[in-house]
Tab-separated table of C-alpha atoms in Angstrom:
chain	number	residue	atom	x	y	z
A	1	PHE	CA	275.972	156.734	54.819
A	2	ILE	CA	277.734	160.056	54.585
A	3	TRP	CA	276.204	162.399	57.122
A	4	GLY	CA	275.731	166.121	56.502
A	5	ILE	CA	274.721	169.087	58.612
A	6	LEU	CA	272.328	168.252	61.477
A	7	GLY	CA	272.888	164.540	61.001
A	8	ILE	CA	270.757	164.399	57.854
A	9	PRO	CA	272.202	161.944	55.344
A	10	THR	CA	273.391	163.677	52.192
A	11	ARG	CA	274.452	160.533	50.340
A	12	MET	CA	273.117	157.072	50.965
A	13	LYS	CA	272.527	153.813	49.177
A	14	ILE	CA	268.761	153.328	48.926
A	15	GLU	CA	266.690	150.686	47.206
A	16	PHE	CA	262.992	151.483	46.966
A	17	ALA	CA	260.495	148.666	46.814
A	18	THR	CA	256.788	149.270	46.526
A	19	LYS	CA	256.002	146.528	49.014
A	20	HIS	CA	257.381	148.610	51.901
A	21	ARG	CA	257.048	152.219	53.065
A	22	TYR	CA	260.104	154.475	52.989
A	23	ASP	CA	260.323	157.988	54.382
A	24	ALA	CA	261.127	160.656	51.824
A	25	TYR	CA	264.228	162.805	52.202
A	26	MET	CA	263.992	166.175	50.465
A	27	GLY	CA	267.212	167.206	48.776
A	28	VAL	CA	268.941	163.841	49.062
A	29	ASN	CA	271.661	163.298	46.472
A	30	LEU	CA	270.715	160.181	44.514
A	31	ASP	CA	274.212	159.445	43.189
A	32	LEU	CA	274.049	155.996	44.743
A	33	PHE	CA	270.520	155.101	43.646
A	34	PHE	CA	270.797	151.526	42.325
A	35	GLY	CA	267.380	149.881	42.115
A	36	MET	CA	263.738	150.822	41.620
A	37	ASP	CA	260.733	148.482	41.583
A	38	LEU	CA	257.492	150.230	40.642
A	39	SER	CA	255.787	147.140	39.256
A	40	GLU	CA	252.055	146.568	39.723
A	41	ASN	CA	251.333	150.153	40.783
A	42	ASP	CA	248.696	150.972	38.150
A	43	LEU	CA	250.977	153.706	36.778
A	44	SER	CA	249.732	155.296	33.559
A	45	GLY	CA	251.029	157.736	30.978
A	46	GLU	CA	254.500	157.995	29.522
A	47	ILE	CA	257.705	156.934	31.250
A	48	PRO	CA	259.366	160.122	32.591
A	49	PHE	CA	262.552	160.932	30.667
A	50	GLU	CA	264.121	162.020	33.986
A	51	LEU	CA	264.591	158.354	34.925
A	52	GLY	CA	267.398	158.400	32.370
A	53	ASP	CA	269.286	160.794	34.665
A	54	LEU	CA	269.803	158.032	37.262
A	55	LEU	CA	273.120	157.069	35.699
A	56	LYS	CA	274.112	154.483	38.326
A	57	LEU	CA	270.781	152.682	38.180
A	58	GLN	CA	271.307	148.919	37.923
A	59	SER	CA	267.748	147.613	38.169
A	60	LEU	CA	264.451	149.125	37.018
A	61	ASN	CA	261.119	147.301	37.103
A	62	LEU	CA	258.095	149.119	35.691
A	63	SER	CA	256.228	145.973	34.661
A	64	HIS	CA	252.484	145.324	35.009
A	65	ASN	CA	251.373	148.953	34.798
A	66	ARG	CA	249.472	150.962	32.190
A	67	LEU	CA	252.440	152.866	30.775
A	68	SER	CA	252.160	154.025	27.158
A	69	GLY	CA	254.222	155.854	24.578
A	70	VAL	CA	257.837	155.040	23.797
A	71	ILE	CA	260.881	154.220	25.885
A	72	PRO	CA	262.594	157.571	26.545
A	73	GLU	CA	265.743	158.249	24.528
A	74	SER	CA	267.411	159.241	27.821
A	75	PHE	CA	267.465	155.527	28.724
A	76	SER	CA	270.369	155.126	26.292
A	77	GLY	CA	272.563	156.725	28.980
A	78	LEU	CA	271.751	154.025	31.547
A	79	LYS	CA	274.997	152.130	30.990
A	80	ASN	CA	274.921	150.314	34.365
A	81	VAL	CA	271.463	148.750	34.008
A	82	GLU	CA	271.646	144.984	34.422
A	83	SER	CA	267.900	144.365	34.754
A	84	LEU	CA	265.156	146.305	32.963
A	85	ASP	CA	261.563	145.026	32.998
A	86	LEU	CA	258.971	147.006	31.055
A	87	SER	CA	256.712	144.047	30.277
A	88	PHE	CA	252.921	144.099	30.471
A	89	ASN	CA	252.518	147.757	29.524
A	90	SER	CA	251.269	149.431	26.337
A	91	LEU	CA	254.616	150.729	25.111
A	92	GLN	CA	255.279	151.307	21.410
A	93	GLY	CA	258.365	151.396	19.223
A	94	GLN	CA	261.409	149.200	18.870
């Protein structure tokens, strides 16, 4: 952790998992955001292109949802991704 004014963390390594509850920090710098598991959350609609802005992301699991549309072009910038699971959705394209 790197602590900022009033002891509020301004940079931290966080891994979110849907199986547990995490408190939200408004204004936290997500430079060190490495993994996200949003599987089996009944998510629907298109994948937000903003996920492509998480340049240090190493693991992303959006499987077993109701996502549709295409994989955002912004995902081409995710050079550090080692694990990407988009299975069991209604995505289109190549």
